[in-house]
Amino acid sequence: MFHAAGWSVRRSSWTEFEVESAFAEFELMPSHPVVFSGFVDPDRITALLAALQEMGMLFTVEFEDDDGREHVYRSAA
């Protein structure tokens, strides 16, 4: 799904993958639900949310801003 959306994808272990775009880099872990851990350019968080929505993924994105405030975004169920 990420590859079809133009992201770079490569296997990083037997079960995990690295997915990367110009504004984000994640390790994808195949648990249920799928878990991503990584970096997003803070100025491009809206681009990440739009990309996940365009792929039709259900998601919860949690991140801490430069001031230490936590933000949580959830997809529409």
GROMACS .gro file of N, CA, C and O in nm:
model
  308
    1MET      N    1   0.082  -0.119   0.000
    1MET     CA    2   0.000   0.000   0.000
    1MET      C    3   0.087   0.126   0.000
    1MET      O    4   0.060   0.220  -0.074
    2PHE      N    5   0.190   0.129   0.082
    2PHE     CA    6   0.278   0.246   0.086
    2PHE      C    7   0.357   0.260  -0.045
    2PHE      O    8   0.373   0.369  -0.096
    3HIS      N    9   0.406   0.147  -0.095
    3HIS     CA   10   0.480   0.151  -0.221
    3HIS      C   11   0.392   0.205  -0.333
    3HIS      O   12   0.436   0.289  -0.412
    4ALA      N   13   0.269   0.159  -0.342
    4ALA     CA   14   0.176   0.205  -0.445
    4ALA      C   15   0.147   0.355  -0.431
    4ALA      O   16   0.116   0.421  -0.530
    5ALA      N   17   0.160   0.409  -0.308
    5ALA     CA   18   0.135   0.550  -0.284
    5ALA      C   19   0.261   0.635  -0.306
    5ALA      O   20   0.261   0.754  -0.280
    6GLY      N   21   0.371   0.571  -0.353
    6GLY     CA   22   0.492   0.646  -0.385
    6GLY      C   23   0.596   0.651  -0.275
    6GLY      O   24   0.697   0.721  -0.288
    7TRP      N   25   0.574   0.580  -0.165
    7TRP     CA   26   0.671   0.577  -0.056
    7TRP      C   27   0.780   0.474  -0.089
    7TRP      O   28   0.756   0.375  -0.158
    8SER      N   29   0.899   0.494  -0.035
    8SER     CA   30   1.006   0.396  -0.043
    8SER      C   31   0.979   0.290   0.064
    8SER      O   32   0.947   0.323   0.178
    9VAL      N   33   0.991   0.163   0.027
    9VAL     CA   34   0.965   0.053   0.121
    9VAL      C   35   1.078  -0.048   0.110
    9VAL      O   36   1.117  -0.086  -0.001
   10ARG      N   37   1.130  -0.091   0.224
   10ARG     CA   38   1.231  -0.197   0.224
   10ARG      C   39   1.216  -0.282   0.349
   10ARG      O   40   1.173  -0.232   0.454
   11ARG      N   41   1.249  -0.409   0.335
   11ARG     CA   42   1.243  -0.501   0.449
   11ARG      C   43   1.358  -0.470   0.544
   11ARG      O   44   1.471  -0.453   0.501
   12SER      N   45   1.328  -0.461   0.675
   12SER     CA   46   1.432  -0.435   0.774
   12SER      C   47   1.457  -0.554   0.866
   12SER      O   48   1.554  -0.555   0.940
   13SER      N   49   1.368  -0.653   0.861
   13SER     CA   50   1.386  -0.779   0.935
   13SER      C   51   1.294  -0.881   0.869
   13SER      O   52   1.232  -0.854   0.766
   14TRP      N   53   1.281  -0.998   0.930
   14TRP     CA   54   1.194  -1.101   0.873
   14TRP      C   55   1.049  -1.055   0.866
   14TRP      O   56   0.976  -1.094   0.775
   15THR      N   57   1.007  -0.972   0.959
   15THR     CA   58   0.865  -0.935   0.965
   15THR      C   59   0.840  -0.785   0.960
   15THR      O   60   0.725  -0.744   0.953
   16GLU      N   61   0.945  -0.703   0.964
   16GLU     CA   62   0.926  -0.558   0.971
   16GLU      C   63   0.977  -0.489   0.846
   16GLU      O   64   1.062  -0.543   0.774
   17PHE      N   65   0.923  -0.370   0.821
   17PHE     CA   66   0.960  -0.293   0.703
   17PHE      C   67   0.988  -0.149   0.742
   17PHE      O   68   0.932  -0.098   0.838
   18GLU      N   69   1.074  -0.083   0.664
   18GLU     CA   70   1.093   0.061   0.676
   18GLU      C   71   1.018   0.126   0.561
   18GLU      O   72   1.030   0.083   0.446
   19VAL      N   73   0.938   0.227   0.592
   19VAL     CA   74   0.867   0.304   0.490
   19VAL      C   75   0.912   0.448   0.503
   19VAL      O   76   0.930   0.499   0.613
   20GLU      N   77   0.935   0.513   0.388
   20GLU     CA   78   0.992   0.647   0.392
   20GLU      C   79   0.935   0.733   0.281
   20GLU      O   80   0.910   0.688   0.170
   21SER      N   81   0.913   0.859   0.315
   21SER     CA   82   0.873   0.960   0.217
   21SER      C   83   0.962   1.082   0.240
   21SER      O   84   1.052   1.079   0.324
   22ALA      N   85   0.933   1.191   0.171
   22ALA     CA   86   1.012   1.313   0.187
   22ALA      C   87   0.996   1.375   0.325
   22ALA      O   88   1.080   1.452   0.369
   23PHE      N   89   0.888   1.338   0.398
   23PHE     CA   90   0.859   1.403   0.525
   23PHE      C   91   0.846   1.308   0.643
   23PHE      O   92   0.823   1.350   0.755
   24ALA      N   93   0.860   1.177   0.619
   24ALA     CA   94   0.842   1.081   0.728
   24ALA      C   95   0.924   0.955   0.703
   24ALA      O   96   0.949   0.918   0.589
   25GLU      N   97   0.963   0.892   0.813
   25GLU     CA   98   1.037   0.766   0.807
   25GLU      C   99   0.990   0.679   0.923
   25GLU      O  100   0.995   0.721   1.038
   26PHE      N  101   0.938   0.560   0.890
   26PHE     CA  102   0.880   0.472   0.991
   26PHE      C  103   0.932   0.331   0.982
   26PHE      O  104   0.968   0.283   0.875
   27GLU      N  105   0.928   0.264   1.095
   27GLU     CA  106   0.944   0.120   1.103
   27GLU      C  107   0.802   0.065   1.117
   27GLU      O  108   0.727   0.107   1.205
   28LEU      N  109   0.764  -0.026   1.031
   28LEU     CA  110   0.630  -0.085   1.032
   28LEU      C  111   0.640  -0.222   1.097
   28LEU      O  112   0.718  -0.306   1.052
   29MET      N  113   0.563  -0.245   1.204
   29MET     CA  114   0.565  -0.371   1.276
   29MET      C  115   0.429  -0.439   1.261
   29MET      O  116   0.326  -0.378   1.290
   30PRO      N  117   0.429  -0.564   1.214
   30PRO     CA  118   0.303  -0.632   1.183
   30PRO      C  119   0.233  -0.691   1.305
   30PRO      O  120   0.224  -0.811   1.321
   31SER      N  121   0.186  -0.607   1.392
   31SER     CA  122   0.104  -0.654   1.504
   31SER      C  123  -0.041  -0.622   1.469
   31SER      O  124  -0.070  -0.579   1.358
   32HIS      N  125  -0.132  -0.646   1.560
   32HIS     CA  126  -0.272  -0.613   1.531
   32HIS      C  127  -0.321  -0.516   1.637
   32HIS      O  128  -0.334  -0.555   1.752
   33PRO      N  129  -0.347  -0.391   1.605
   33PRO     CA  130  -0.331  -0.332   1.472
   33PRO      C  131  -0.185  -0.308   1.440
   33PRO      O  132  -0.098  -0.314   1.528
   34VAL      N  133  -0.157  -0.280   1.313
   34VAL     CA  134  -0.020  -0.252   1.269
   34VAL      C  135   0.032  -0.131   1.344
   34VAL      O  136  -0.040  -0.034   1.366
   35VAL      N  137   0.158  -0.137   1.385
   35VAL     CA  138   0.221  -0.029   1.461
   35VAL      C  139   0.333   0.032   1.378
   35VAL      O  140   0.411  -0.040   1.315
   36PHE      N  141   0.340   0.164   1.379
   36PHE     CA  142   0.449   0.237   1.314
   36PHE      C  143   0.522   0.316   1.422
   36PHE      O  144   0.460   0.371   1.511
   37SER      N  145   0.652   0.322   1.409
   37SER     CA  146   0.732   0.402   1.500
   37SER      C  147   0.835   0.474   1.417
   37SER      O  148   0.900   0.412   1.332
   38GLY      N  149   0.852   0.604   1.439
   38GLY     CA  150   0.951   0.673   1.359
   38GLY      C  151   0.944   0.823   1.370
   38GLY      O  152   0.899   0.878   1.469
   39PHE      N  153   0.988   0.890   1.262
   39PHE     CA  154   1.003   1.034   1.259
   39PHE      C  155   0.911   1.095   1.154
   39PHE      O  156   0.896   1.041   1.045
   40VAL      N  157   0.850   1.208   1.189
   40VAL     CA  158   0.773   1.289   1.095
   40VAL      C  159   0.819   1.433   1.111
   40VAL      O  160   0.831   1.482   1.224
   41ASP      N  161   0.844   1.500   1.000
   41ASP     CA  162   0.877   1.643   1.005
   41ASP      C  163   0.759   1.713   1.072
   41ASP      O  164   0.646   1.705   1.023
   42PRO      N  165   0.779   1.777   1.188
   42PRO     CA  166   0.667   1.838   1.260
   42PRO      C  167   0.586   1.938   1.176
   42PRO      O  168   0.466   1.952   1.196
   43ASP      N  169   0.651   2.002   1.081
   43ASP     CA  170   0.579   2.097   0.996
   43ASP      C  171   0.496   2.028   0.889
   43ASP      O  172   0.420   2.094   0.818
   44ARG      N  173   0.510   1.894   0.877
   44ARG     CA  174   0.438   1.820   0.773
   44ARG      C  175   0.343   1.716   0.829
   44ARG      O  176   0.302   1.624   0.759
   45ILE      N  177   0.307   1.726   0.957
   45ILE     CA  178   0.218   1.627   1.018
   45ILE      C  179   0.085   1.619   0.943
   45ILE      O  180   0.029   1.511   0.927
   46THR      N  181   0.036   1.730   0.892
   46THR     CA  182  -0.090   1.726   0.817
   46THR      C  183  -0.074   1.648   0.687
   46THR      O  184  -0.168   1.582   0.643
   47ALA      N  185   0.045   1.651   0.627
   47ALA     CA  186   0.071   1.571   0.507
   47ALA      C  187   0.067   1.423   0.539
   47ALA      O  188   0.015   1.343   0.462
   48LEU      N  189   0.122   1.384   0.654
   48LEU     CA  190   0.116   1.244   0.697
   48LEU      C  191  -0.029   1.201   0.717
   48LEU      O  192  -0.070   1.095   0.669
   49LEU      N  193  -0.106   1.280   0.790
   49LEU     CA  194  -0.246   1.246   0.815
   49LEU      C  195  -0.323   1.232   0.684
   49LEU      O  196  -0.401   1.138   0.667
   50ALA      N  197  -0.301   1.322   0.590
   50ALA     CA  198  -0.368   1.316   0.460
   50ALA      C  199  -0.327   1.189   0.384
   50ALA      O  200  -0.412   1.121   0.324
   51ALA      N  201  -0.198   1.154   0.388
   51ALA     CA  202  -0.150   1.034   0.319
   51ALA      C  203  -0.215   0.909   0.377
   51ALA      O  204  -0.260   0.821   0.302
   52LEU      N  205  -0.222   0.898   0.509
   52LEU     CA  206  -0.286   0.781   0.571
   52LEU      C  207  -0.433   0.774   0.536
   52LEU      O  208  -0.487   0.666   0.508
   53GLN      N  209  -0.501   0.887   0.535
   53GLN     CA  210  -0.643   0.889   0.498
   53GLN      C  211  -0.662   0.849   0.353
   53GLN      O  212  -0.753   0.773   0.321
   54GLU      N  213  -0.577   0.899   0.264
   54GLU     CA  214  -0.587   0.864   0.122
   54GLU      C  215  -0.567   0.715   0.098
   54GLU      O  216  -0.624   0.659   0.006
   55MET      N  217  -0.486   0.652   0.183
   55MET     CA  218  -0.464   0.507   0.172
   55MET      C  219  -0.577   0.428   0.235
   55MET      O  220  -0.578   0.306   0.228
   56GLY      N  221  -0.671   0.496   0.298
   56GLY     CA  222  -0.785   0.428   0.359
   56GLY      C  223  -0.754   0.358   0.489
   56GLY      O  224  -0.825   0.267   0.530
   57MET      N  225  -0.647   0.402   0.556
   57MET     CA  226  -0.607   0.337   0.680
   57MET      C  227  -0.681   0.395   0.800
   57MET      O  228  -0.704   0.515   0.806
   58LEU      N  229  -0.718   0.308   0.894
   58LEU     CA  230  -0.764   0.353   1.024
   58LEU      C  231  -0.639   0.375   1.108
   58LEU      O  232  -0.548   0.293   1.107
   59PHE      N  233  -0.631   0.485   1.178
   59PHE     CA  234  -0.507   0.514   1.249
   59PHE      C  235  -0.531   0.601   1.371
   59PHE      O  236  -0.631   0.669   1.384
   60THR      N  237  -0.432   0.596   1.460
   60THR     CA  238  -0.417   0.691   1.569
   60THR      C  239  -0.272   0.737   1.561
   60THR      O  240  -0.180   0.655   1.560
   61VAL      N  241  -0.251   0.866   1.550
   61VAL     CA  242  -0.117   0.923   1.545
   61VAL      C  243  -0.097   1.005   1.672
   61VAL      O  244  -0.176   1.093   1.702
   62GLU      N  245   0.007   0.970   1.747
   62GLU     CA  246   0.043   1.043   1.868
   62GLU      C  247   0.182   1.101   1.849
   62GLU      O  248   0.271   1.033   1.803
   63PHE      N  249   0.198   1.228   1.883
   63PHE     CA  250   0.331   1.287   1.877
   63PHE      C  251   0.342   1.400   1.978
   63PHE      O  252   0.243   1.455   2.023
   64GLU      N  253   0.467   1.430   2.011
   64GLU     CA  254   0.496   1.538   2.105
   64GLU      C  255   0.560   1.652   2.028
   64GLU      O  256   0.654   1.632   1.952
   65ASP      N  257   0.508   1.774   2.047
   65ASP     CA  258   0.564   1.889   1.975
   65ASP      C  259   0.688   1.941   2.046
   65ASP      O  260   0.730   1.888   2.150
   66ASP      N  261   0.749   2.045   1.990
   66ASP     CA  262   0.874   2.100   2.045
   66ASP      C  263   0.857   2.158   2.185
   66ASP      O  264   0.954   2.173   2.259
   67ASP      N  265   0.732   2.190   2.223
   67ASP     CA  266   0.705   2.244   2.357
   67ASP      C  267   0.668   2.136   2.457
   67ASP      O  268   0.631   2.165   2.570
   68GLY      N  269   0.674   2.009   2.415
   68GLY     CA  270   0.644   1.897   2.504
   68GLY      C  271   0.497   1.864   2.516
   68GLY      O  272   0.459   1.781   2.599
   69ARG      N  273   0.413   1.927   2.435
   69ARG     CA  274   0.269   1.896   2.438
   69ARG      C  275   0.241   1.775   2.351
   69ARG      O  276   0.292   1.764   2.240
   70GLU      N  277   0.157   1.685   2.403
   70GLU     CA  278   0.119   1.566   2.328
   70GLU      C  279  -0.004   1.594   2.244
   70GLU      O  280  -0.098   1.659   2.290
   71HIS      N  281  -0.003   1.545   2.121
   71HIS     CA  282  -0.116   1.560   2.030
   71HIS      C  283  -0.158   1.421   1.983
   71HIS      O  284  -0.073   1.336   1.958
   72VAL      N  285  -0.288   1.400   1.969
   72VAL     CA  286  -0.341   1.272   1.923
   72VAL      C  287  -0.441   1.301   1.811
   72VAL      O  288  -0.530   1.384   1.826
   73TYR      N  289  -0.421   1.231   1.698
   73TYR     CA  290  -0.512   1.240   1.584
   73TYR      C  291  -0.563   1.101   1.553
   73TYR      O  292  -0.486   1.007   1.548
   74ARG      N  293  -0.693   1.090   1.532
   74ARG     CA  294  -0.754   0.960   1.499
   74ARG      C  295  -0.830   0.973   1.368
   74ARG      O  296  -0.893   1.075   1.341
   75SER      N  297  -0.823   0.866   1.289
   75SER     CA  298  -0.898   0.864   1.165
   75SER      C  299  -1.048   0.848   1.196
   75SER      O  300  -1.086   0.805   1.306
   76ALA      N  301  -1.129   0.882   1.099
   76ALA     CA  302  -1.273   0.861   1.114
   76ALA      C  303  -1.299   0.711   1.108
   76ALA      O  304  -1.242   0.641   1.024
   77ALA      N  305  -1.377   0.660   1.198
   77ALA     CA  306  -1.404   0.515   1.204
   77ALA      C  307  -1.495   0.471   1.094
   77ALA      O  308  -1.567   0.542   1.034
   0.00000   0.00000   0.00000
